CSV table of C-alpha atoms in Angstrom, one decimal:
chain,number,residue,atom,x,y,z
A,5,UNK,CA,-24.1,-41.2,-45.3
A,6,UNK,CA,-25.6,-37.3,-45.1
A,7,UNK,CA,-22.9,-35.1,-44.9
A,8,UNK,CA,-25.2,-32.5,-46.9
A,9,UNK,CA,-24.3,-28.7,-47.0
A,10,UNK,CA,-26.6,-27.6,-44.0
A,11,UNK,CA,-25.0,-30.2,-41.4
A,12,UNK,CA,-22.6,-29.4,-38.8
A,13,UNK,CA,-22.0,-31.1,-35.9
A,14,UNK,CA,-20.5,-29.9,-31.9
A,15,UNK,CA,-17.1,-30.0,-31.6
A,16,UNK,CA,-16.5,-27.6,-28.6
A,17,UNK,CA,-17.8,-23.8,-28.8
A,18,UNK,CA,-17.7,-23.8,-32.6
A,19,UNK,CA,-20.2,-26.0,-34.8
A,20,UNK,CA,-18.5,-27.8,-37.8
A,21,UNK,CA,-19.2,-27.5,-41.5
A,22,UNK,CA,-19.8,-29.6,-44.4
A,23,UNK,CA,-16.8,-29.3,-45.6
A,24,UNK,CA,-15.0,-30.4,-42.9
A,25,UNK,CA,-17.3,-33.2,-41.7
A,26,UNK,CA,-16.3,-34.6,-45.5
A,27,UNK,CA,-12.6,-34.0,-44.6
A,28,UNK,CA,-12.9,-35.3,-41.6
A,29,UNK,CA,-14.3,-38.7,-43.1
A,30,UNK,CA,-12.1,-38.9,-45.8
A,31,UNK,CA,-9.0,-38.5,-43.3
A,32,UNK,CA,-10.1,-41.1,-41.1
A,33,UNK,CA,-11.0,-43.5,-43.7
A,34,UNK,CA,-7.0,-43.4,-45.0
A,35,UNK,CA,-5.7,-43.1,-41.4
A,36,UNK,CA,-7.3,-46.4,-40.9
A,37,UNK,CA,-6.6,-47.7,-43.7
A,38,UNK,CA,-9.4,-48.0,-45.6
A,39,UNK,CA,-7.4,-46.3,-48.4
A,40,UNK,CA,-3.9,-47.0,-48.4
A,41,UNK,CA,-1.2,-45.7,-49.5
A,42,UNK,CA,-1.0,-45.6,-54.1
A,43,UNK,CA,-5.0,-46.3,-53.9
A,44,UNK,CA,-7.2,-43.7,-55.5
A,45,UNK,CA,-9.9,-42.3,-53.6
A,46,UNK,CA,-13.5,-42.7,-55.9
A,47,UNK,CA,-14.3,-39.8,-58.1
A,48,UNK,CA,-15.8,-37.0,-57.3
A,49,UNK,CA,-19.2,-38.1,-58.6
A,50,UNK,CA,-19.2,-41.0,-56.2
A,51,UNK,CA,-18.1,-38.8,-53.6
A,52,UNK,CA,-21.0,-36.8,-53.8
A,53,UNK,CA,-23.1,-39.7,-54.4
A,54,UNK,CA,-21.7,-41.4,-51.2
A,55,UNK,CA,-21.7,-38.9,-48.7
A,56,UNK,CA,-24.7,-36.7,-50.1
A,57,UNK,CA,-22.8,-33.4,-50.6
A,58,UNK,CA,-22.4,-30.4,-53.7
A,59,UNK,CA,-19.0,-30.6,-55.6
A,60,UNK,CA,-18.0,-27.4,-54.1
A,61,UNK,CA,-17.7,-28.6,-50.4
A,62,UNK,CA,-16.4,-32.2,-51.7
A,63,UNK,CA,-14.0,-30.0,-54.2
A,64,UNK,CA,-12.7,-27.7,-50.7
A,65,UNK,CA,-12.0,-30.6,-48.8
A,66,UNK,CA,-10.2,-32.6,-51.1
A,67,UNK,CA,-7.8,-29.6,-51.3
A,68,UNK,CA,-7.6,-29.6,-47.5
A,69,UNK,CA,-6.3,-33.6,-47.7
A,70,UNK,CA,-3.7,-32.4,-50.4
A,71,UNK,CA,-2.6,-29.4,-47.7
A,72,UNK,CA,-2.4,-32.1,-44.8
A,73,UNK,CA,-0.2,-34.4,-47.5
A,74,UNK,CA,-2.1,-37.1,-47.5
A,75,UNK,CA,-3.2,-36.8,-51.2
A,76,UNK,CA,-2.2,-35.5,-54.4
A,77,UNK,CA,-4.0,-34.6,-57.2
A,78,UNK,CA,-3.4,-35.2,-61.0
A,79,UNK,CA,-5.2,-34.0,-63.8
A,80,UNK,CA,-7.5,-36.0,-65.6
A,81,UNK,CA,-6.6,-39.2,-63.5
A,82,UNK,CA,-7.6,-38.2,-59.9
A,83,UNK,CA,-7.0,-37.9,-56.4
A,84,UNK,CA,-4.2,-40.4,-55.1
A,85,UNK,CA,-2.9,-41.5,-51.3
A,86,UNK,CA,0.2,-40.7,-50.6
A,87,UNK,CA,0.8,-40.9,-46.8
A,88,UNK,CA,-1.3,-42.0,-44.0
A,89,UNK,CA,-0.6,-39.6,-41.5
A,90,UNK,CA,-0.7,-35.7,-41.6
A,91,UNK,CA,2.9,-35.2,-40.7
A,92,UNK,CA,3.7,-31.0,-41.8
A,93,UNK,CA,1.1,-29.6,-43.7
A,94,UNK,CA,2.0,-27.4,-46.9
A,95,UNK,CA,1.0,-23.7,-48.0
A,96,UNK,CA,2.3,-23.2,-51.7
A,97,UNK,CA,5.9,-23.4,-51.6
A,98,UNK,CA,6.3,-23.8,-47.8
A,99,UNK,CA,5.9,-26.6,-45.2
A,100,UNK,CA,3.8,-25.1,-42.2
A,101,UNK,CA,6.6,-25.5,-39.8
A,102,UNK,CA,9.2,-23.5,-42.0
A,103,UNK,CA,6.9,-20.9,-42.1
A,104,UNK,CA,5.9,-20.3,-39.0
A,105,UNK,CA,9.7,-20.3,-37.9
A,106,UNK,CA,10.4,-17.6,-40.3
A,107,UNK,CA,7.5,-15.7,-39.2
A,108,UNK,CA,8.8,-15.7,-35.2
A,109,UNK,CA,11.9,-14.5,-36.6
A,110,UNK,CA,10.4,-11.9,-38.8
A,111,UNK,CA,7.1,-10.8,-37.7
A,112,UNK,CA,7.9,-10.6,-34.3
A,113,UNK,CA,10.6,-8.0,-34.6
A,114,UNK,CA,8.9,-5.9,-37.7
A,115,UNK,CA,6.0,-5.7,-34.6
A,116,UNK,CA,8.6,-3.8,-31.9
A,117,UNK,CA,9.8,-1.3,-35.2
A,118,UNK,CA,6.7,-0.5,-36.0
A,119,UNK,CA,5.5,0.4,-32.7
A,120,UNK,CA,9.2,2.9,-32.9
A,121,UNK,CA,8.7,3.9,-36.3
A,122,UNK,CA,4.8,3.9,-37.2
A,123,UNK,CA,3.5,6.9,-39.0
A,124,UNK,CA,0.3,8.2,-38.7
A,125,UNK,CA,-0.1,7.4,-42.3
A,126,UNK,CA,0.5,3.6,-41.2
A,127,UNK,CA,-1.9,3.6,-38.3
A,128,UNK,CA,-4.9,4.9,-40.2
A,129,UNK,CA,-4.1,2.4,-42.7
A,130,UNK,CA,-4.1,-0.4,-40.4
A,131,UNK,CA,-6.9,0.9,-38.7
A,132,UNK,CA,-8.5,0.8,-41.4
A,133,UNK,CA,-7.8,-2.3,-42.3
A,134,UNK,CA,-8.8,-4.0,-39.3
A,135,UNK,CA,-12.6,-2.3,-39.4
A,136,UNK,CA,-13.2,-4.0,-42.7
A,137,UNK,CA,-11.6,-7.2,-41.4
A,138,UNK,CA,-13.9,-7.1,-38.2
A,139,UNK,CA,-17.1,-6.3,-40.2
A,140,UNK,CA,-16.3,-9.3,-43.4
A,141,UNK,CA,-18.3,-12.6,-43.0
A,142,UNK,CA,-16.6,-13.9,-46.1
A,143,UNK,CA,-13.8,-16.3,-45.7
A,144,UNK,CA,-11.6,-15.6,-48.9
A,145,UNK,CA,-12.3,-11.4,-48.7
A,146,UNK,CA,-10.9,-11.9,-45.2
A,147,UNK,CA,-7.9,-13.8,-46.2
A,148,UNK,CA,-7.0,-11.1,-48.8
A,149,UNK,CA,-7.3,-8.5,-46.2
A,150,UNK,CA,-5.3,-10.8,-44.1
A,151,UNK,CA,-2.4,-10.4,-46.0
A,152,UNK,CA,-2.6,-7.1,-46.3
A,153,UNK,CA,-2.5,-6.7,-42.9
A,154,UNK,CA,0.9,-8.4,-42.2
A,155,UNK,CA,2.1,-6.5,-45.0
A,156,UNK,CA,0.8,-3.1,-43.7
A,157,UNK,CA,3.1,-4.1,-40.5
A,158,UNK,CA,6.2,-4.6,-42.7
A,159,UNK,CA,5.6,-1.1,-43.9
A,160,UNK,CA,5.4,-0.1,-40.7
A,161,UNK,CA,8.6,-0.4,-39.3
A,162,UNK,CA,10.2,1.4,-42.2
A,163,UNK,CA,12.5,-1.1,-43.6
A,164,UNK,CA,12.0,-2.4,-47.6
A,165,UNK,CA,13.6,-5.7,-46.7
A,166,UNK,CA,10.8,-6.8,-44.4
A,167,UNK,CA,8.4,-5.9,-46.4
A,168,UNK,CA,10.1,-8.0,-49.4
A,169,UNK,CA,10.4,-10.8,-47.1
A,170,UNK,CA,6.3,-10.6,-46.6
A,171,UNK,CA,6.4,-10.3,-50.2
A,172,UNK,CA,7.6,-13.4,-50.8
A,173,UNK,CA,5.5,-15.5,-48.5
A,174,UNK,CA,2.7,-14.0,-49.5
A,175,UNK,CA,0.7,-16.9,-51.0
A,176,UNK,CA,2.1,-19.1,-48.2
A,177,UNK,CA,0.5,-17.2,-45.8
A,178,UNK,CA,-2.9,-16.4,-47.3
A,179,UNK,CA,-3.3,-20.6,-47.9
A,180,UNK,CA,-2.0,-20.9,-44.3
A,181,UNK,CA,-4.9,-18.2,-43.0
A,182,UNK,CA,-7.6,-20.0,-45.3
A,183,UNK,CA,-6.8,-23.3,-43.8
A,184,UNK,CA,-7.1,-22.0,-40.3
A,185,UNK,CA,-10.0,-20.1,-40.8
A,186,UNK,CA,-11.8,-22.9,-42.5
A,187,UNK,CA,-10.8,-26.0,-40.5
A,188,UNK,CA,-10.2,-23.6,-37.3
A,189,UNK,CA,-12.5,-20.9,-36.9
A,190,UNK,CA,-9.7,-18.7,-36.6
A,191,UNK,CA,-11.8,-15.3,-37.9
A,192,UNK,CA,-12.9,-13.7,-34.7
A,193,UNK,CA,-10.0,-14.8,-32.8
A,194,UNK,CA,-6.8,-13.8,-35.4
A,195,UNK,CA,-9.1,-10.1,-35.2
A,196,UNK,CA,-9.0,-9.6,-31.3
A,197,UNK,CA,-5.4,-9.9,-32.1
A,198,UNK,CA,-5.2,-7.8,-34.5
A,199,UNK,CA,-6.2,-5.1,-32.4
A,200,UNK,CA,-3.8,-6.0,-29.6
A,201,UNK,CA,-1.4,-5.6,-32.0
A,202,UNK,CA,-2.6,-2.0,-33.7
A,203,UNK,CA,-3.5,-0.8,-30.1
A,204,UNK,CA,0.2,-1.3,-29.1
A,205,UNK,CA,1.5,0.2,-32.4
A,206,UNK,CA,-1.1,3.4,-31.7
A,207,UNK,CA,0.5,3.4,-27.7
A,208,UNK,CA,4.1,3.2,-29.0
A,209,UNK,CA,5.0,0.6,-27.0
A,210,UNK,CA,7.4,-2.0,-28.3
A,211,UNK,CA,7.2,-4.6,-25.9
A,212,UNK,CA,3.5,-4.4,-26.1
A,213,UNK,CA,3.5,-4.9,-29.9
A,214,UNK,CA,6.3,-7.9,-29.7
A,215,UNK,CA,4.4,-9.4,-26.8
A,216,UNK,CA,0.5,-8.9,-28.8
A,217,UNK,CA,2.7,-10.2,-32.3
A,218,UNK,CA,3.9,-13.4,-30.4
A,219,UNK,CA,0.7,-14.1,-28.9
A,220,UNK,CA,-0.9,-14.1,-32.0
A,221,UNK,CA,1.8,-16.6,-33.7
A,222,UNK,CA,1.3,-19.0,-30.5
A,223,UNK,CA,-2.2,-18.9,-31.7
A,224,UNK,CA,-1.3,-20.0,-34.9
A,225,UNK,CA,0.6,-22.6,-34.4
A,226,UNK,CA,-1.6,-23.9,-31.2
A,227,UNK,CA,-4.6,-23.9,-33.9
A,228,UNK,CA,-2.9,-25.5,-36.6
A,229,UNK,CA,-1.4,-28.3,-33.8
A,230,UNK,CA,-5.1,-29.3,-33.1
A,231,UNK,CA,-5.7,-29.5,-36.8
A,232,UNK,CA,-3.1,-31.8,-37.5
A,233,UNK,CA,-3.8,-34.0,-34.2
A,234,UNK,CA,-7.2,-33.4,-33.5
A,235,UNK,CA,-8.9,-34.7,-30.3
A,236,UNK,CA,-11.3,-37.5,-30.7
A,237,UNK,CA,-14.6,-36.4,-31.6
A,238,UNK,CA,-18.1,-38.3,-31.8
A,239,UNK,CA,-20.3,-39.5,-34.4
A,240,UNK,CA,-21.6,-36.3,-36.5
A,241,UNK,CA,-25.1,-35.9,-36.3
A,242,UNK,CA,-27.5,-33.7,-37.4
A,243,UNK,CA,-27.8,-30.2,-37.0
A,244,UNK,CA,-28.9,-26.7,-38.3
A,245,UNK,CA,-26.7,-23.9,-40.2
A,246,UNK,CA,-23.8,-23.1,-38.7
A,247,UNK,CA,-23.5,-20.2,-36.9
């Protein structure tokens, strides 16, 4: 089987990578069965080997597996089954559900202060901010600036406890915005709405921002939903770069 580095298949507008044509080839082989639950999966060599791809991409996708919960890893003896369904997904410390619950509760609010309290101070920073964000082509300089971002909009509305509350989900939410932009092709979409959300912050308007703020967590949770139950797809085949 060729799932080498250059090949991507269709799956709607976006073209697929390597790395998740691997995932999504491991995952079906447990989900059917073909690894069960206690087995452990071949080693990376035979991996590579098998499906014709660099440790890197097979390395990427095996973390992806652990995220879903389907896998765990344990040094020096491998990568282990331990579920055969993708049931809540996990960033760090956090199941994906719990987090995007906090983040309606807390995101959504901090949006409406900001858009009351902003500074001019804050806008240029998040203005900022989002230029770099629109301009990077690189998944895990994104991510960083991804964080920033949400954090820049705790700062925002002028209150230390939201920004401490950021703070600590931190991590959570760059592995959540990593998994999304690599299994979802989140990028260019999470960045229109980013602008919503500054252009509501620049007008002052509060229910614009809490409106643009819970779009953009319906987004979230509407790409990470087709993640976790994807539609069925066809065979991969061949195909160029992706795009």
């Amino acid at each position: 089987m060729n799932l080498s580095d250059s090949q991507t298949v269709s799956r709607g507008p976006r073209r697929v990578s390597a790395m998740e044509a691997v995932l999504g080839h491991l995952r079906a082989a447990i989900e059917r069965g073909d690894y069960v639950i206690g087995d452990k999966l071949p080693s990376e060599a035979e991996l590579c080997r098998g499906l014709e791809v660099s440790r890197p991409v097979l390395r990427e996708a095996l973390r992806a597996l652990q995220t879903m919960g389907l896998t765990v890893s344990k040094t020096g003896k491998g990568t282990f089954v331990v579920a055969d369904a993708v049931e809540d997904p996990t960033f760090g410390d956090y199941a994906a559900s719990d987090l995007l619950e906090v983040r309606r509760h807390v995101e959504i609010p901090v949006a409406g202060y900001a858009a009351r309290r902003r500074t001019p101070e804050n806008l240029d920073h998040l203005a900022h901010l989002l230029d770099r964000m629109e301009r990077e082509t690189d998944t895990t300089a994104w991510v960083a600036m991804d964080t920033l971002f949400h954090l820049g909009m705790a700062e925002a509305a002028q209150n230390p406890v939201f920004r401490r509350v950021i703070e600590e989900i931190r991590d959570a939410l760059a592995r959540q915005s990593a998994f999304l932009n690599e299994l979802g092709g989140r990028r260019e979409q999470s960045n229109r709405e980013h602008r919503a959300i500054v252009e509501a912050l620049i007008d002052g308007s509060e229910t614009d921002a809490v409106e643009a703020m819970a779009h953009h967590l319906d987004r979230v949770e509407s790409t990470l939903t087709d993640i976790v139950r994807p539609p069925r797809t066809d065979t991969p085949t061949e195909g160029g770069p992706e795009a």
